[in-house]
Amino acid sequence: MTSAQSSHSNLSETDFLLEDSEDADNHNSDTTATRLSLQQQLDETYLGQRIDQVAASVWSDFSRERLKQWMKDGHLLVNGNIVKPKYRCEGNELLTLNVELEAQTTNQPENIALDIVYEDDDILVINKPVGMVVHPGAGNSSGTLVNALLYHYPKSAELARAGLVHRIDKDTSGLLVVAKNLEAQFSLSKQLADKSVYRIYDLIVYGNIVAGGTIDEPIKRHPVDRIKMAILPGGRDAVTHYNVKERFQNFTRVQAQLETGRTHQIRVHFSYIGHGLVGDSVYMNRVRVPAGASERLNITLRAFKRQALHASKLGLVHPRTRENMMFEAPWPEDFSYLVEVLRQDNAAY
């Protein structure tokens, strides 16, 4: 039983100014192909467009080349007929896709414990611990959330990114939703694109923030330091709403609501306004211990080796039932201890 809680309720934003499953026991079962059956009725907005372009727009989780191949193989039909990818739409066609999906990943399943907040036949909500990488990559080929998902639910191998539709940084804790089938993955991806997924983060920043507000600044890869993201012209739109929750002498506890989900968005935005996150070694060049800080606070700040950031709330519409769902995950131990020390130091002052 997880300590995180879930409730099925309307998504509240009152705290803001702006605002067929398999159990873990079945990990040795064979991975089988998933039969996917989808339909899409086109309208006049697609008139004159190539059918392969239209299909890539309608079913954006698949590459255009893959969809073209399915057309040639007779898996993707237009009004029940096989057509060439260069076919021009008349604006009233019915697209049908019937195909079996084989494994989409070569990553290996690993028996890694997951803190599962909620699970049904369609979605899985996980409270990710600090230090767990989400996707395998250079230097992180094992021990990731993807490896854990492949063990817990082997059919996730048939989905792109093992069903993941968003990610959080290695050293950020908190909530992630994972799709268990393609229909759910399509639905969740669309909700993220529509900015209708409700994502709340708790964070501790340096300095005193007077009031809540919005940071609306574009983010792109840093031109020199490729580890970093930066606020630069030509970057992708990035919007963060925030609300002050607790003030300390030299720090502020903030809740941030993501409207967009860019890499390092919260870390970059708060660094940009002069309030970097405690423990963020990428965007803060050193630990800053304020004058007059207690020895306990001094030690706590120097020992906090990751950004003080936790994905605490996640709201979404269930892909199948269309029910509004809200999930919450409590602060991890290190975050709670940091807040406790700041409160005590503040009271002593």
PDB file of N, CA, C and O in Angstrom, residues 141-173:
ATOM      1  N   SER A 141      21.758   2.490 -18.701  1.00  0.00           N
ATOM      2  CA  SER A 141      21.106   1.450 -19.496  1.00  0.00           C
ATOM      3  C   SER A 141      20.241   0.531 -18.644  1.00  0.00           C
ATOM      4  O   SER A 141      19.459  -0.263 -19.174  1.00  0.00           O
ATOM      5  N   SER A 142      20.365   0.615 -17.326  1.00  0.00           N
ATOM      6  CA  SER A 142      19.579  -0.234 -16.434  1.00  0.00           C
ATOM      7  C   SER A 142      19.192   0.563 -15.195  1.00  0.00           C
ATOM      8  O   SER A 142      19.666   1.675 -14.975  1.00  0.00           O
ATOM      9  N   GLY A 143      18.302  -0.024 -14.410  1.00  0.00           N
ATOM     10  CA  GLY A 143      17.876   0.620 -13.179  1.00  0.00           C
ATOM     11  C   GLY A 143      16.896   1.757 -13.374  1.00  0.00           C
ATOM     12  O   GLY A 143      16.626   2.513 -12.444  1.00  0.00           O
ATOM     13  N   THR A 144      16.338   1.885 -14.568  1.00  0.00           N
ATOM     14  CA  THR A 144      15.447   3.006 -14.867  1.00  0.00           C
ATOM     15  C   THR A 144      13.981   2.632 -14.648  1.00  0.00           C
ATOM     16  O   THR A 144      13.630   1.461 -14.469  1.00  0.00           O
ATOM     17  N   LEU A 145      13.136   3.636 -14.714  1.00  0.00           N
ATOM     18  CA  LEU A 145      11.698   3.397 -14.593  1.00  0.00           C
ATOM     19  C   LEU A 145      11.206   2.509 -15.732  1.00  0.00           C
ATOM     20  O   LEU A 145      10.338   1.648 -15.521  1.00  0.00           O
ATOM     21  N   VAL A 146      11.741   2.690 -16.938  1.00  0.00           N
ATOM     22  CA  VAL A 146      11.344   1.851 -18.069  1.00  0.00           C
ATOM     23  C   VAL A 146      11.657   0.384 -17.777  1.00  0.00           C
ATOM     24  O   VAL A 146      10.826  -0.502 -18.020  1.00  0.00           O
ATOM     25  N   ASN A 147      12.850   0.092 -17.248  1.00  0.00           N
ATOM     26  CA  ASN A 147      13.201  -1.291 -16.900  1.00  0.00           C
ATOM     27  C   ASN A 147      12.222  -1.862 -15.877  1.00  0.00           C
ATOM     28  O   ASN A 147      11.801  -3.018 -15.974  1.00  0.00           O
ATOM     29  N   ALA A 148      11.847  -1.046 -14.902  1.00  0.00           N
ATOM     30  CA  ALA A 148      10.899  -1.486 -13.875  1.00  0.00           C
ATOM     31  C   ALA A 148       9.518  -1.739 -14.463  1.00  0.00           C
ATOM     32  O   ALA A 148       8.847  -2.710 -14.113  1.00  0.00           O
ATOM     33  N   LEU A 149       9.090  -0.866 -15.374  1.00  0.00           N
ATOM     34  CA  LEU A 149       7.775  -1.023 -16.004  1.00  0.00           C
ATOM     35  C   LEU A 149       7.706  -2.304 -16.835  1.00  0.00           C
ATOM     36  O   LEU A 149       6.687  -3.002 -16.844  1.00  0.00           O
ATOM     37  N   LEU A 150       8.782  -2.617 -17.559  1.00  0.00           N
ATOM     38  CA  LEU A 150       8.815  -3.817 -18.391  1.00  0.00           C
ATOM     39  C   LEU A 150       8.678  -5.090 -17.558  1.00  0.00           C
ATOM     40  O   LEU A 150       8.141  -6.091 -18.024  1.00  0.00           O
ATOM     41  N   TYR A 151       9.153  -5.045 -16.327  1.00  0.00           N
ATOM     42  CA  TYR A 151       9.017  -6.188 -15.417  1.00  0.00           C
ATOM     43  C   TYR A 151       7.603  -6.243 -14.827  1.00  0.00           C
ATOM     44  O   TYR A 151       6.971  -7.297 -14.803  1.00  0.00           O
ATOM     45  N   HIS A 152       7.138  -5.098 -14.373  1.00  0.00           N
ATOM     46  CA  HIS A 152       5.830  -5.044 -13.722  1.00  0.00           C
ATOM     47  C   HIS A 152       4.692  -5.361 -14.688  1.00  0.00           C
ATOM     48  O   HIS A 152       3.738  -6.049 -14.330  1.00  0.00           O
ATOM     49  N   TYR A 153       4.809  -4.870 -15.923  1.00  0.00           N
ATOM     50  CA  TYR A 153       3.756  -5.053 -16.924  1.00  0.00           C
ATOM     51  C   TYR A 153       4.414  -5.323 -18.274  1.00  0.00           C
ATOM     52  O   TYR A 153       4.676  -4.397 -19.045  1.00  0.00           O
ATOM     53  N   PRO A 154       4.715  -6.587 -18.579  1.00  0.00           N
ATOM     54  CA  PRO A 154       5.472  -6.926 -19.782  1.00  0.00           C
ATOM     55  C   PRO A 154       4.900  -6.390 -21.086  1.00  0.00           C
ATOM     56  O   PRO A 154       5.641  -6.113 -22.024  1.00  0.00           O
ATOM     57  N   LYS A 155       3.565  -6.223 -21.168  1.00  0.00           N
ATOM     58  CA  LYS A 155       2.983  -5.720 -22.416  1.00  0.00           C
ATOM     59  C   LYS A 155       3.375  -4.278 -22.712  1.00  0.00           C
ATOM     60  O   LYS A 155       3.159  -3.791 -23.824  1.00  0.00           O
ATOM     61  N   SER A 156       3.956  -3.602 -21.742  1.00  0.00           N
ATOM     62  CA  SER A 156       4.412  -2.234 -22.001  1.00  0.00           C
ATOM     63  C   SER A 156       5.523  -2.213 -23.048  1.00  0.00           C
ATOM     64  O   SER A 156       5.794  -1.179 -23.654  1.00  0.00           O
ATOM     65  N   ALA A 157       6.147  -3.356 -23.305  1.00  0.00           N
ATOM     66  CA  ALA A 157       7.168  -3.438 -24.345  1.00  0.00           C
ATOM     67  C   ALA A 157       6.595  -3.151 -25.722  1.00  0.00           C
ATOM     68  O   ALA A 157       7.338  -2.796 -26.650  1.00  0.00           O
ATOM     69  N   GLU A 158       5.284  -3.302 -25.889  1.00  0.00           N
ATOM     70  CA  GLU A 158       4.653  -3.065 -27.180  1.00  0.00           C
ATOM     71  C   GLU A 158       4.362  -1.587 -27.433  1.00  0.00           C
ATOM     72  O   GLU A 158       3.951  -1.211 -28.531  1.00  0.00           O
ATOM     73  N   LEU A 159       4.570  -0.752 -26.424  1.00  0.00           N
ATOM     74  CA  LEU A 159       4.257   0.666 -26.527  1.00  0.00           C
ATOM     75  C   LEU A 159       5.527   1.494 -26.648  1.00  0.00           C
ATOM     76  O   LEU A 159       6.555   1.167 -26.057  1.00  0.00           O
ATOM     77  N   ALA A 160       5.445   2.566 -27.406  1.00  0.00           N
ATOM     78  CA  ALA A 160       6.563   3.499 -27.486  1.00  0.00           C
ATOM     79  C   ALA A 160       6.865   4.019 -26.083  1.00  0.00           C
ATOM     80  O   ALA A 160       5.960   4.356 -25.324  1.00  0.00           O
ATOM     81  N   ARG A 161       8.139   4.052 -25.735  1.00  0.00           N
ATOM     82  CA  ARG A 161       8.594   4.543 -24.432  1.00  0.00           C
ATOM     83  C   ARG A 161       7.944   3.787 -23.283  1.00  0.00           C
ATOM     84  O   ARG A 161       7.765   4.336 -22.193  1.00  0.00           O
ATOM     85  N   ALA A 162       7.584   2.526 -23.523  1.00  0.00           N
ATOM     86  CA  ALA A 162       6.979   1.655 -22.503  1.00  0.00           C
ATOM     87  C   ALA A 162       5.722   2.273 -21.889  1.00  0.00           C
ATOM     88  O   ALA A 162       5.357   1.978 -20.754  1.00  0.00           O
ATOM     89  N   GLY A 163       5.036   3.145 -22.655  1.00  0.00           N
ATOM     90  CA  GLY A 163       3.797   3.742 -22.192  1.00  0.00           C
ATOM     91  C   GLY A 163       3.954   5.088 -21.522  1.00  0.00           C
ATOM     92  O   GLY A 163       2.962   5.727 -21.168  1.00  0.00           O
ATOM     93  N   LEU A 164       5.180   5.553 -21.355  1.00  0.00           N
ATOM     94  CA  LEU A 164       5.399   6.857 -20.728  1.00  0.00           C
ATOM     95  C   LEU A 164       4.962   7.973 -21.667  1.00  0.00           C
ATOM     96  O   LEU A 164       5.229   7.932 -22.864  1.00  0.00           O
ATOM     97  N   VAL A 165       4.294   8.975 -21.119  1.00  0.00           N
ATOM     98  CA  VAL A 165       3.852  10.115 -21.918  1.00  0.00           C
ATOM     99  C   VAL A 165       4.502  11.420 -21.455  1.00  0.00           C
ATOM    100  O   VAL A 165       4.400  12.451 -22.117  1.00  0.00           O
ATOM    101  N   HIS A 166       5.150  11.391 -20.283  1.00  0.00           N
ATOM    102  CA  HIS A 166       5.907  12.557 -19.807  1.00  0.00           C
ATOM    103  C   HIS A 166       6.987  12.042 -18.869  1.00  0.00           C
ATOM    104  O   HIS A 166       7.037  10.856 -18.539  1.00  0.00           O
ATOM    105  N   ARG A 167       7.862  12.909 -18.448  1.00  0.00           N
ATOM    106  CA  ARG A 167       8.947  12.474 -17.575  1.00  0.00           C
ATOM    107  C   ARG A 167       9.243  13.545 -16.536  1.00  0.00           C
ATOM    108  O   ARG A 167       8.830  14.692 -16.667  1.00  0.00           O
ATOM    109  N   ILE A 168       9.946  13.153 -15.481  1.00  0.00           N
ATOM    110  CA  ILE A 168      10.515  14.115 -14.546  1.00  0.00           C
ATOM    111  C   ILE A 168      11.988  13.773 -14.363  1.00  0.00           C
ATOM    112  O   ILE A 168      12.408  12.644 -14.602  1.00  0.00           O
ATOM    113  N   ASP A 169      12.769  14.763 -13.958  1.00  0.00           N
ATOM    114  CA  ASP A 169      14.212  14.590 -13.874  1.00  0.00           C
ATOM    115  C   ASP A 169      14.600  13.508 -12.867  1.00  0.00           C
ATOM    116  O   ASP A 169      13.858  13.212 -11.918  1.00  0.00           O
ATOM    117  N   LYS A 170      15.795  12.973 -13.044  1.00  0.00           N
ATOM    118  CA  LYS A 170      16.325  11.920 -12.167  1.00  0.00           C
ATOM    119  C   LYS A 170      16.208  12.305 -10.695  1.00  0.00           C
ATOM    120  O   LYS A 170      15.749  11.515  -9.872  1.00  0.00           O
ATOM    121  N   ASP A 171      16.610  13.510 -10.346  1.00  0.00           N
ATOM    122  CA  ASP A 171      16.647  13.908  -8.942  1.00  0.00           C
ATOM    123  C   ASP A 171      15.429  14.708  -8.504  1.00  0.00           C
ATOM    124  O   ASP A 171      15.457  15.386  -7.472  1.00  0.00           O
ATOM    125  N   THR A 172      14.368  14.639  -9.292  1.00  0.00           N
ATOM    126  CA  THR A 172      13.063  15.171  -8.887  1.00  0.00           C
ATOM    127  C   THR A 172      12.188  13.981  -8.514  1.00  0.00           C
ATOM    128  O   THR A 172      12.171  12.975  -9.220  1.00  0.00           O
ATOM    129  N   SER A 173      11.502  14.084  -7.396  1.00  0.00           N
ATOM    130  CA  SER A 173      10.605  13.015  -6.957  1.00  0.00           C
ATOM    131  C   SER A 173       9.174  13.337  -7.383  1.00  0.00           C
ATOM    132  O   SER A 173       8.862  14.468  -7.748  1.00  0.00           O
TER     133      SER A 173
END
